[in-house]
mmCIF file of N, CA and C in Angstrom:
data_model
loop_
_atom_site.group_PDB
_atom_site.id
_atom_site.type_symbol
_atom_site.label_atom_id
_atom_site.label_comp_id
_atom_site.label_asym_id
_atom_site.label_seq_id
_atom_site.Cartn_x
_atom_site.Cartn_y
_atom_site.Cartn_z
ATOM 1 N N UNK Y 1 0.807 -1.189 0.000
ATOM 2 C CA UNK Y 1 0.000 0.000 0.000
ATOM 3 C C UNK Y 1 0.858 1.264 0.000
ATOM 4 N N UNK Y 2 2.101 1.333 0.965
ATOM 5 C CA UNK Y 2 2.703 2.385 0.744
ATOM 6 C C UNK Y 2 4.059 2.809 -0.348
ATOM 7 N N UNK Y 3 4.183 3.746 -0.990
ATOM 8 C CA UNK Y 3 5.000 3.765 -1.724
ATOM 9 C C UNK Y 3 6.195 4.056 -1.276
ATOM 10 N N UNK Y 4 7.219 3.000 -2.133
ATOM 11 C CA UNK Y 4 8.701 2.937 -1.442
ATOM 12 C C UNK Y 4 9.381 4.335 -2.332
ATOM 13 N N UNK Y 5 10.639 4.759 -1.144
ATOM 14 C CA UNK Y 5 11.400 5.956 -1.694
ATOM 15 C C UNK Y 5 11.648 6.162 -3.210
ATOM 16 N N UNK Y 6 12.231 4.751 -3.718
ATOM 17 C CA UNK Y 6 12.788 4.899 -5.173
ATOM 18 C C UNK Y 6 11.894 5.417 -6.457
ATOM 19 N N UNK Y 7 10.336 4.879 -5.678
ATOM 20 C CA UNK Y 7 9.386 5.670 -6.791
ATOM 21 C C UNK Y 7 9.070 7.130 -6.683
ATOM 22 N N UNK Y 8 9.574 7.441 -5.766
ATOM 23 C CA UNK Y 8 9.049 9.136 -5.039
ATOM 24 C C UNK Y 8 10.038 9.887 -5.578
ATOM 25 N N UNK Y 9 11.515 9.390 -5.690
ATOM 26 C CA UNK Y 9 13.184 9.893 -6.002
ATOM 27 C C UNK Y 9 13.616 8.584 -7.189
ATOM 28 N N UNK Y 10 13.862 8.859 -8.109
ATOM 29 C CA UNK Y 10 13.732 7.771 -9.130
ATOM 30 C C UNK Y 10 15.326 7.752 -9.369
ATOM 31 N N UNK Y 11 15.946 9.155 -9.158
ATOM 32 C CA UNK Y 11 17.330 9.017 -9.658
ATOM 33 C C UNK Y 11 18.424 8.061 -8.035
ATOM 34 N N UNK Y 12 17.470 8.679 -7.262
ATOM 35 C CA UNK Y 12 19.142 8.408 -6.032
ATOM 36 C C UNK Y 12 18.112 7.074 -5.567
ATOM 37 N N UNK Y 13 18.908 6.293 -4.771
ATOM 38 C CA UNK Y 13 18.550 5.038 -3.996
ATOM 39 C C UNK Y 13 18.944 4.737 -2.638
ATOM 40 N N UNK Y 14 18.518 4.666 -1.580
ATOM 41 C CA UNK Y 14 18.601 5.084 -0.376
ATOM 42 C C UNK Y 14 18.786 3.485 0.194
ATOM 43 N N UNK Y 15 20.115 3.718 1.771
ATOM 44 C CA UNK Y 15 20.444 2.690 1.992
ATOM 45 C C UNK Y 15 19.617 1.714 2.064
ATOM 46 N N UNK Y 16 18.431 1.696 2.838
ATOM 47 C CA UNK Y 16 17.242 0.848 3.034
ATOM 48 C C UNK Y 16 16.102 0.905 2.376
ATOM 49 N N UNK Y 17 15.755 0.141 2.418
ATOM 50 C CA UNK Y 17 14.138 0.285 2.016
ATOM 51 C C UNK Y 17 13.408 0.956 2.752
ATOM 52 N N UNK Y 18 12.822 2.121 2.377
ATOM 53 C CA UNK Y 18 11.888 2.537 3.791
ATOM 54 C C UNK Y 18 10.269 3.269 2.938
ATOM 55 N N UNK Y 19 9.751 3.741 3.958
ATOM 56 C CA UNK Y 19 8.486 4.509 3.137
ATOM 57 C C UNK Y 19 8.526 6.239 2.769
ATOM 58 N N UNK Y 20 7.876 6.566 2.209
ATOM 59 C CA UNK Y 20 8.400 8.534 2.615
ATOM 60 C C UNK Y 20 7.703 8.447 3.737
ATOM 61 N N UNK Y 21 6.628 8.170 4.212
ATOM 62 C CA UNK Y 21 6.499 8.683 5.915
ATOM 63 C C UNK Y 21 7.544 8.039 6.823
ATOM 64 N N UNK Y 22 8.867 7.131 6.664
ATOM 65 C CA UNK Y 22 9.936 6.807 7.756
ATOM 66 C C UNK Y 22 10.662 7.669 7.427
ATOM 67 N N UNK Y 23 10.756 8.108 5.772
ATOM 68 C CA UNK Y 23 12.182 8.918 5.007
ATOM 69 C C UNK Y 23 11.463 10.471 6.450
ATOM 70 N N UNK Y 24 10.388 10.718 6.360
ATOM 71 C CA UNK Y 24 9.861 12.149 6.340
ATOM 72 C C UNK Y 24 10.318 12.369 8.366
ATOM 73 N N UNK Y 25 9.728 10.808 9.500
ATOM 74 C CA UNK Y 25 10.249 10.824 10.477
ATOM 75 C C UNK Y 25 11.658 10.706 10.509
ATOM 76 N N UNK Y 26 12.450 9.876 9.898
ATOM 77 C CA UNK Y 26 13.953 9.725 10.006
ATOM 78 C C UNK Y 26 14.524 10.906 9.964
ATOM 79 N N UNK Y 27 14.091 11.874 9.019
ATOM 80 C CA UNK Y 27 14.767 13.254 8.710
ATOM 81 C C UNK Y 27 14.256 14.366 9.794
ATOM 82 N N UNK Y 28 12.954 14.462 10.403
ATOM 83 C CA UNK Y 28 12.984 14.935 11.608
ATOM 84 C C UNK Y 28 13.541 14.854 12.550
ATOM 85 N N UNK Y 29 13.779 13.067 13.110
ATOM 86 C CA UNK Y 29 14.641 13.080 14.399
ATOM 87 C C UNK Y 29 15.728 13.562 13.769
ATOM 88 N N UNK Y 30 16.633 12.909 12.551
ATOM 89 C CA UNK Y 30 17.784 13.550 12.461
ATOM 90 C C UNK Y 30 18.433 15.047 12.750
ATOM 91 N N UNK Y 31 17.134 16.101 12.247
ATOM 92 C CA UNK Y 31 17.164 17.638 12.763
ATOM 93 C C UNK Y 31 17.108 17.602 13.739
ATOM 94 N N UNK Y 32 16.203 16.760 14.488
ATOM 95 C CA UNK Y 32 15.879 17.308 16.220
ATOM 96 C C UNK Y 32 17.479 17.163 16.723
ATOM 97 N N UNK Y 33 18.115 15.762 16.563
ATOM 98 C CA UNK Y 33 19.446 15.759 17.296
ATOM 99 C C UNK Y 33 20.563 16.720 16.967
ATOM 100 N N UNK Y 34 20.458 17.069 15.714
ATOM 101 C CA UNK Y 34 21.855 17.983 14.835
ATOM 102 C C UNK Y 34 21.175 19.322 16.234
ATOM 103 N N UNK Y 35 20.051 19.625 15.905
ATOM 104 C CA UNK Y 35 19.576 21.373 16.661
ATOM 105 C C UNK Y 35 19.895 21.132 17.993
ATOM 106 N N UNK Y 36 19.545 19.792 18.935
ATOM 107 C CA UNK Y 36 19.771 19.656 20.136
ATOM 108 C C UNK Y 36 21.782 19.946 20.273
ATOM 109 N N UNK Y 37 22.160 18.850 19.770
ATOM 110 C CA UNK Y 37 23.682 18.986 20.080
ATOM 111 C C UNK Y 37 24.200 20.094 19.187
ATOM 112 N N UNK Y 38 24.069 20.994 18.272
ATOM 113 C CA UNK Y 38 24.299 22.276 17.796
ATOM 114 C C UNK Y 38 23.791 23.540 19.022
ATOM 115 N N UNK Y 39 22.874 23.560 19.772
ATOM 116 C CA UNK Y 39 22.062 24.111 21.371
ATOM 117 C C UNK Y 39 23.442 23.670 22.076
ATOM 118 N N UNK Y 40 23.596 22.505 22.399
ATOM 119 C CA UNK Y 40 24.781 22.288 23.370
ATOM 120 C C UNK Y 40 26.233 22.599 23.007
ATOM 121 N N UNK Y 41 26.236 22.747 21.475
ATOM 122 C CA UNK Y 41 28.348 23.464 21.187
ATOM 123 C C UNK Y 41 27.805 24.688 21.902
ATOM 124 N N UNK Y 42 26.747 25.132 21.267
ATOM 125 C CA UNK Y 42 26.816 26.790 21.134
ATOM 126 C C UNK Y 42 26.814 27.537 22.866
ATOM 127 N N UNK Y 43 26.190 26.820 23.848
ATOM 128 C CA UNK Y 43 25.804 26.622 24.844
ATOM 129 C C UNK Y 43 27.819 26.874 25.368
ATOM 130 N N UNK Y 44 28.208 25.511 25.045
ATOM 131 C CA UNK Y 44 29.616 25.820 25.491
ATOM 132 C C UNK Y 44 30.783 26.433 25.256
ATOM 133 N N UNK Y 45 30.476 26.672 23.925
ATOM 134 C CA UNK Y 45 31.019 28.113 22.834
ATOM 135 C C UNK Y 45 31.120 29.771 23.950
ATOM 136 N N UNK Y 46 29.678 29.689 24.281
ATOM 137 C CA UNK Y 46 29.360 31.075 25.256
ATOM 138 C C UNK Y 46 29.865 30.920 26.325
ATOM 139 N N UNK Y 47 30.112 29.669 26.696
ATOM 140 C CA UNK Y 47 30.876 29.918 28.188
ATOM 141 C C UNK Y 47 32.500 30.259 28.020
ATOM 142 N N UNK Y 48 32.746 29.601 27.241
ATOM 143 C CA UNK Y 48 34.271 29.508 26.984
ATOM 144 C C UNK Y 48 34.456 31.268 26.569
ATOM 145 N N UNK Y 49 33.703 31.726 25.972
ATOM 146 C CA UNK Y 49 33.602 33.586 24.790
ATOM 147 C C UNK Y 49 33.924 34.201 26.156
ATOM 148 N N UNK Y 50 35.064 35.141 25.815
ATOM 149 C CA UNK Y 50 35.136 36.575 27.028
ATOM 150 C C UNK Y 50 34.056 37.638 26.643
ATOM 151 N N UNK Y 51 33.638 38.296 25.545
ATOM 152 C CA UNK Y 51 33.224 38.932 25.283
ATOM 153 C C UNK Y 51 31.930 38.578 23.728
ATOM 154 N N UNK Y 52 31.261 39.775 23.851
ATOM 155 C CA UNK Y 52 29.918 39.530 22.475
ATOM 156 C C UNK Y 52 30.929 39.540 21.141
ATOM 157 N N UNK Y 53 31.429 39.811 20.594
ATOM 158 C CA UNK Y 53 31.922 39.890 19.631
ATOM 159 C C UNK Y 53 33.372 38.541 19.351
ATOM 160 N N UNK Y 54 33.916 38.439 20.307
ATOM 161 C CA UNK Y 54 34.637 36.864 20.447
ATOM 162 C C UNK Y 54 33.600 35.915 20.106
ATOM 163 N N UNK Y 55 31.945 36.068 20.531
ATOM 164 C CA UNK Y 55 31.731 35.099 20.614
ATOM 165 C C UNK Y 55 30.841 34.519 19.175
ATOM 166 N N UNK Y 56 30.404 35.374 18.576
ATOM 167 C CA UNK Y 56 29.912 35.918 17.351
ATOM 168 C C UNK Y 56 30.867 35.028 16.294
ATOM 169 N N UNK Y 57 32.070 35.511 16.664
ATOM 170 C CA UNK Y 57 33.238 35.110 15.749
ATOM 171 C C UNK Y 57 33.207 33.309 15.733
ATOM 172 N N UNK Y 58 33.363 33.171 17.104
ATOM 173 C CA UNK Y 58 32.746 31.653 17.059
ATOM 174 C C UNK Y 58 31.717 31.447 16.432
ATOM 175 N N UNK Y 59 30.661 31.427 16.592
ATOM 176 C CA UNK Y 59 29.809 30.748 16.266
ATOM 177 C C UNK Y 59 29.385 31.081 14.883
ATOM 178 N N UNK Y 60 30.302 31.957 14.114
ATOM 179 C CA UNK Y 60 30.211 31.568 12.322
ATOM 180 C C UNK Y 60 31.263 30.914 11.940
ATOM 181 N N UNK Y 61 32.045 30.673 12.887
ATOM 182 C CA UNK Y 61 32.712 29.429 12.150
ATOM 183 C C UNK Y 61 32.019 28.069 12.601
ATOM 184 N N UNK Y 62 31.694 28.475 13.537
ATOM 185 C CA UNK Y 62 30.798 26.888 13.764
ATOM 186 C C UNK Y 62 29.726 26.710 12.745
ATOM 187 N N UNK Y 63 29.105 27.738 12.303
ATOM 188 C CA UNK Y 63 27.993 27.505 11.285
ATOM 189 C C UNK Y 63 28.506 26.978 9.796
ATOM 190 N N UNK Y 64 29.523 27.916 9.724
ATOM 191 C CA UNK Y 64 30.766 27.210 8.498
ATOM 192 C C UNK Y 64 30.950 26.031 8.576
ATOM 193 N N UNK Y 65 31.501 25.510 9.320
ATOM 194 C CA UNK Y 65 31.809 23.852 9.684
ATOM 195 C C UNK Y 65 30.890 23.367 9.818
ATOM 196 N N UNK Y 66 29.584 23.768 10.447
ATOM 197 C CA UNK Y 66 28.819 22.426 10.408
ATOM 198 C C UNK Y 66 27.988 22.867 8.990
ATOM 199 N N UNK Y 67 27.894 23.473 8.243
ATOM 200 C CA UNK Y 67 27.194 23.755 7.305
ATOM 201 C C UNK Y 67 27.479 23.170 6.276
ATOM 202 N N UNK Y 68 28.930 22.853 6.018
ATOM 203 C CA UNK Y 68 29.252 22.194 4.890
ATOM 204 C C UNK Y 68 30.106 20.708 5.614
ATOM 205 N N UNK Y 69 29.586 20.596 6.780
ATOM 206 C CA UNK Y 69 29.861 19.406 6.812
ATOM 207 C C UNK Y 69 28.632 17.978 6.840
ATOM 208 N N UNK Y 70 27.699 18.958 7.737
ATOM 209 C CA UNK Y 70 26.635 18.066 8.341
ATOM 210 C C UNK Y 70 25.467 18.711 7.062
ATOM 211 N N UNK Y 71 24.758 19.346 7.010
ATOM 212 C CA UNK Y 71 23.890 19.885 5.844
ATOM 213 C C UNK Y 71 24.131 18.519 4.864
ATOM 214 N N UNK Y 72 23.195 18.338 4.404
ATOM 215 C CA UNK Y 72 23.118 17.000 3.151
ATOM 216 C C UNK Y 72 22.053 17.734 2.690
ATOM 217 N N UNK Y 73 21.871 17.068 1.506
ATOM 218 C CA UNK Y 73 20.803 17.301 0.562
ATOM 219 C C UNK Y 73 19.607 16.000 0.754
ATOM 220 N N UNK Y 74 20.309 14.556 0.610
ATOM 221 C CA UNK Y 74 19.839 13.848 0.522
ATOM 222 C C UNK Y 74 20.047 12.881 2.439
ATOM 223 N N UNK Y 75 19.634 12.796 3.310
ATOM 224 C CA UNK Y 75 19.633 11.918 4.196
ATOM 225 C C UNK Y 75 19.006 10.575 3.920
ATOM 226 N N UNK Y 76 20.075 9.476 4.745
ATOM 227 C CA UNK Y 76 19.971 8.311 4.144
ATOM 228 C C UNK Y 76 20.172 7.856 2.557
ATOM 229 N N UNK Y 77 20.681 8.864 1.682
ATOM 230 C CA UNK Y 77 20.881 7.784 0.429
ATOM 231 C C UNK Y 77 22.681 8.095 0.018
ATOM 232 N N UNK Y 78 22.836 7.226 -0.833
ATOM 233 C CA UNK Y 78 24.607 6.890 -1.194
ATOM 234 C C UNK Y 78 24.655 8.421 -1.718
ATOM 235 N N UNK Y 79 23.581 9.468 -1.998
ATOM 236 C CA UNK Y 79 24.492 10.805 -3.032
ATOM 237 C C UNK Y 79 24.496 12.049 -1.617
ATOM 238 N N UNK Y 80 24.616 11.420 -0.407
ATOM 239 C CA UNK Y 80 24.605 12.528 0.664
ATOM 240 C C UNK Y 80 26.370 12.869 0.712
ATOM 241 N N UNK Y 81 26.094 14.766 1.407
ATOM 242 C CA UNK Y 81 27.313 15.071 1.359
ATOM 243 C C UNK Y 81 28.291 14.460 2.276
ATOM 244 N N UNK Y 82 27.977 13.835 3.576
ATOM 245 C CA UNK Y 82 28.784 12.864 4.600
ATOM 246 C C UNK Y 82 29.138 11.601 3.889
ATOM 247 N N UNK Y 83 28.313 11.213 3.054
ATOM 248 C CA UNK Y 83 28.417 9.188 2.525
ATOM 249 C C UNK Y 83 29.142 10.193 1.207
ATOM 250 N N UNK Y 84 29.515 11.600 0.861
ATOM 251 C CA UNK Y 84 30.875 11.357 -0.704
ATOM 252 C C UNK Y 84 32.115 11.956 -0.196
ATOM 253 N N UNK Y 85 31.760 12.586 1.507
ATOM 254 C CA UNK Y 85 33.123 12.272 2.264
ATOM 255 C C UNK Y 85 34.199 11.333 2.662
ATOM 256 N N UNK Y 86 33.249 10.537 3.279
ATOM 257 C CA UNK Y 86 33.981 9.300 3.708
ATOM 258 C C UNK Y 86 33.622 8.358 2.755
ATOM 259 N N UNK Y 87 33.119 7.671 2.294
ATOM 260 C CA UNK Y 87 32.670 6.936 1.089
ATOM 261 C C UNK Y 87 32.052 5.754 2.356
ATOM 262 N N UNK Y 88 31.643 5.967 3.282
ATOM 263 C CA UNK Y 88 30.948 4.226 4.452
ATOM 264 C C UNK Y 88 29.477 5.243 4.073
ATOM 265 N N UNK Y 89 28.824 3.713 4.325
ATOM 266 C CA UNK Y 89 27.023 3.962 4.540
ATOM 267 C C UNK Y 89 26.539 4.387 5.654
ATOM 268 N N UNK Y 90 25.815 5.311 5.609
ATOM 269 C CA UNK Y 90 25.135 6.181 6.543
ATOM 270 C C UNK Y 90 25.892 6.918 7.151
ATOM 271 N N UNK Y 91 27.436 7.457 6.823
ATOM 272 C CA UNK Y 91 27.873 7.987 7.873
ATOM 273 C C UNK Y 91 27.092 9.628 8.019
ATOM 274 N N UNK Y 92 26.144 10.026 7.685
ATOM 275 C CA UNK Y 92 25.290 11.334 8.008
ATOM 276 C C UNK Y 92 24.963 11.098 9.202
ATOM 277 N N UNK Y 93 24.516 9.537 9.565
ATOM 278 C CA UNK Y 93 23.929 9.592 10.711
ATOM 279 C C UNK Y 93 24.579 9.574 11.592
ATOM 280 N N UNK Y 94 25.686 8.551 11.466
ATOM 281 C CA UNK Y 94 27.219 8.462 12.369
ATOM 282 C C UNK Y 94 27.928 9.744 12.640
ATOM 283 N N UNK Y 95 27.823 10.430 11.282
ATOM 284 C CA UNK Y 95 28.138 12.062 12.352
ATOM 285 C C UNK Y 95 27.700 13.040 13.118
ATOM 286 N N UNK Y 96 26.177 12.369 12.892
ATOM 287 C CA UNK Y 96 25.118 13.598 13.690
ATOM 288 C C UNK Y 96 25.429 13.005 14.951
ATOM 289 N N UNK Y 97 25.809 11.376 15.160
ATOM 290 C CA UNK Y 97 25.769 11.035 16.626
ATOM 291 C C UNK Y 97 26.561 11.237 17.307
ATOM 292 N N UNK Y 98 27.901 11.356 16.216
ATOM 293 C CA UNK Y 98 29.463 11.808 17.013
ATOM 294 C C UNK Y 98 29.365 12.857 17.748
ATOM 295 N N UNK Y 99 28.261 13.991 16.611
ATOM 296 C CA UNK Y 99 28.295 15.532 16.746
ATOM 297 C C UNK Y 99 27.775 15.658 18.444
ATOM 298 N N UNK Y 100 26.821 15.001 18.713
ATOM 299 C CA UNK Y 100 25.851 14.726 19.906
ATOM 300 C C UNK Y 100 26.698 14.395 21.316
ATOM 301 N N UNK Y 101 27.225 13.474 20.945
ATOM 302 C CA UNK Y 101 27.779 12.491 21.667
ATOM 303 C C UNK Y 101 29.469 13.861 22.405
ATOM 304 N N UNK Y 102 29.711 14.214 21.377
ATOM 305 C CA UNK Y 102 30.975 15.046 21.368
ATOM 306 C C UNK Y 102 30.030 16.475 22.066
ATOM 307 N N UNK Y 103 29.236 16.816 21.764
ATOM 308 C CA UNK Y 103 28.657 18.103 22.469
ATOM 309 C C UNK Y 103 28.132 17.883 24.050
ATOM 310 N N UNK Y 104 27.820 16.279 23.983
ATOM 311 C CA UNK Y 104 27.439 15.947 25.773
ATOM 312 C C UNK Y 104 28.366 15.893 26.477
ATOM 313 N N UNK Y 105 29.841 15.552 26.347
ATOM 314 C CA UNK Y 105 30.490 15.252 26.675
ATOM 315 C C UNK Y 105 31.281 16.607 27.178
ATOM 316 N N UNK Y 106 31.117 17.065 25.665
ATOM 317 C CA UNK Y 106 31.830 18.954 26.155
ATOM 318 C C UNK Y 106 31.242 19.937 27.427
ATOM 319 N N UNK Y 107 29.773 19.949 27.452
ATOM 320 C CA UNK Y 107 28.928 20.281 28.164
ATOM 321 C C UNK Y 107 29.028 19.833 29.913
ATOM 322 N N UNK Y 108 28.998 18.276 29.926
ATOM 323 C CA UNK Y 108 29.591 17.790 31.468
ATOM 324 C C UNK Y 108 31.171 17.980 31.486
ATOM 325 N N UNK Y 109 31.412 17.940 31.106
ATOM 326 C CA UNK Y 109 33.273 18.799 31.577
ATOM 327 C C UNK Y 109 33.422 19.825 31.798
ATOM 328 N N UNK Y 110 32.315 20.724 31.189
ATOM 329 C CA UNK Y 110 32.393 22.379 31.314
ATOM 330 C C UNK Y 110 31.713 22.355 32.886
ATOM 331 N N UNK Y 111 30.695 21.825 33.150
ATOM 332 C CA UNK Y 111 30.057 21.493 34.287
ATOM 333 C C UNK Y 111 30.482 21.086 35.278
ATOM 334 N N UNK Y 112 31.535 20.497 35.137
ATOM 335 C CA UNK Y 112 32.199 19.868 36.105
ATOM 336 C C UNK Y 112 33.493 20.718 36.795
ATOM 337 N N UNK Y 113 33.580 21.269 35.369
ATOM 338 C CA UNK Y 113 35.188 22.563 35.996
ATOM 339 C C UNK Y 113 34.201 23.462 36.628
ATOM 340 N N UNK Y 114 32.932 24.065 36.001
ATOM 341 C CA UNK Y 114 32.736 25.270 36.932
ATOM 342 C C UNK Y 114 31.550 25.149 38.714
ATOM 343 N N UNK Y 115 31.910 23.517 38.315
ATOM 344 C CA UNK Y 115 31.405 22.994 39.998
ATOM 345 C C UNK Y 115 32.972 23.224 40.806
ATOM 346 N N UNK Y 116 33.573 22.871 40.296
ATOM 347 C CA UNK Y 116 35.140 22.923 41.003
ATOM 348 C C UNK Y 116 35.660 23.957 41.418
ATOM 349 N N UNK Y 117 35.137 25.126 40.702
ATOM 350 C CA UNK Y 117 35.895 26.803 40.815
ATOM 351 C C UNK Y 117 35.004 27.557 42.285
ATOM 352 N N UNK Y 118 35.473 28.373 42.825
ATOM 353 C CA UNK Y 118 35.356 28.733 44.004
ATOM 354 C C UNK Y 118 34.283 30.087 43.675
ATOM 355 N N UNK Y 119 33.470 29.931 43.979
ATOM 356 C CA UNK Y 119 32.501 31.347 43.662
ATOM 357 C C UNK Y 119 32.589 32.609 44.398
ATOM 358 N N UNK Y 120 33.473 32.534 45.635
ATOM 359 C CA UNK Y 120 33.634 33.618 45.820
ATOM 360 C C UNK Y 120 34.931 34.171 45.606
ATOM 361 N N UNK Y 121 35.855 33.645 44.262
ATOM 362 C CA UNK Y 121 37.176 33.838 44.264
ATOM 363 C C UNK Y 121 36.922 34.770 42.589
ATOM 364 N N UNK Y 122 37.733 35.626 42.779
ATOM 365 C CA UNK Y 122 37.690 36.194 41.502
ATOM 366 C C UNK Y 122 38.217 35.887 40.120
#
């Protein structure tokens, strides 16, 4: 009953078989996690920034880097810009998780140094 991706996209072919309503959820969670752990660099970006304009500076290069790294056209199929980086399958998704995984990690360390620092020390 439901129609598979390849008839919807006739030119590209996607790792799995799936439906456009999994293609249409898969590509949501995928945003939800990139925006969540992109919330958490930027989050630790501002702590690390002395000032508004240091911090500005960051965070267009972060948009640079993740823009032409993570941004795909196609999620889930062999013509995405992550799978003609590395040439492995699915790595779009493998980097959104690194991206995640690497922003939680940044976040409890930052947390952890400024549990350690003395609040009434200047």
């Amino acid at each position: 009953m439901f129609f598979k991706m390849p008839s919807v996209m006739v030119d590209y072919q996607p790792w799995f078989s799936m439906t456009f309503a999994m293609y249409l959820f898969l590509n949501a969670l995928i945003i939800l996690v990139l925006s969540f752990s992109v919330a958490l660099i930027t989050s630790w970006v501002s702590l690390k920034s002395k000032n508004y304009i240091d911090l500005l500076l960051k965070i267009i290069i972060e948009y640079f880097v993740l823009r032409y790294t993570v941004m795909y056209g196609y999620a889930f199929y062999f013509e995405s810009a992550p799978n003609d980086l590395t040439g492995l399958p699915n790595s779009d998704v493998t980097y959104v998780v690194l991206l995640l995984c690497v922003a939680i990690i940044l976040c409890i360390v930052s947390v952890k140094n400024q549990a350690k620092k003395d609040l009434l020390k200047n």
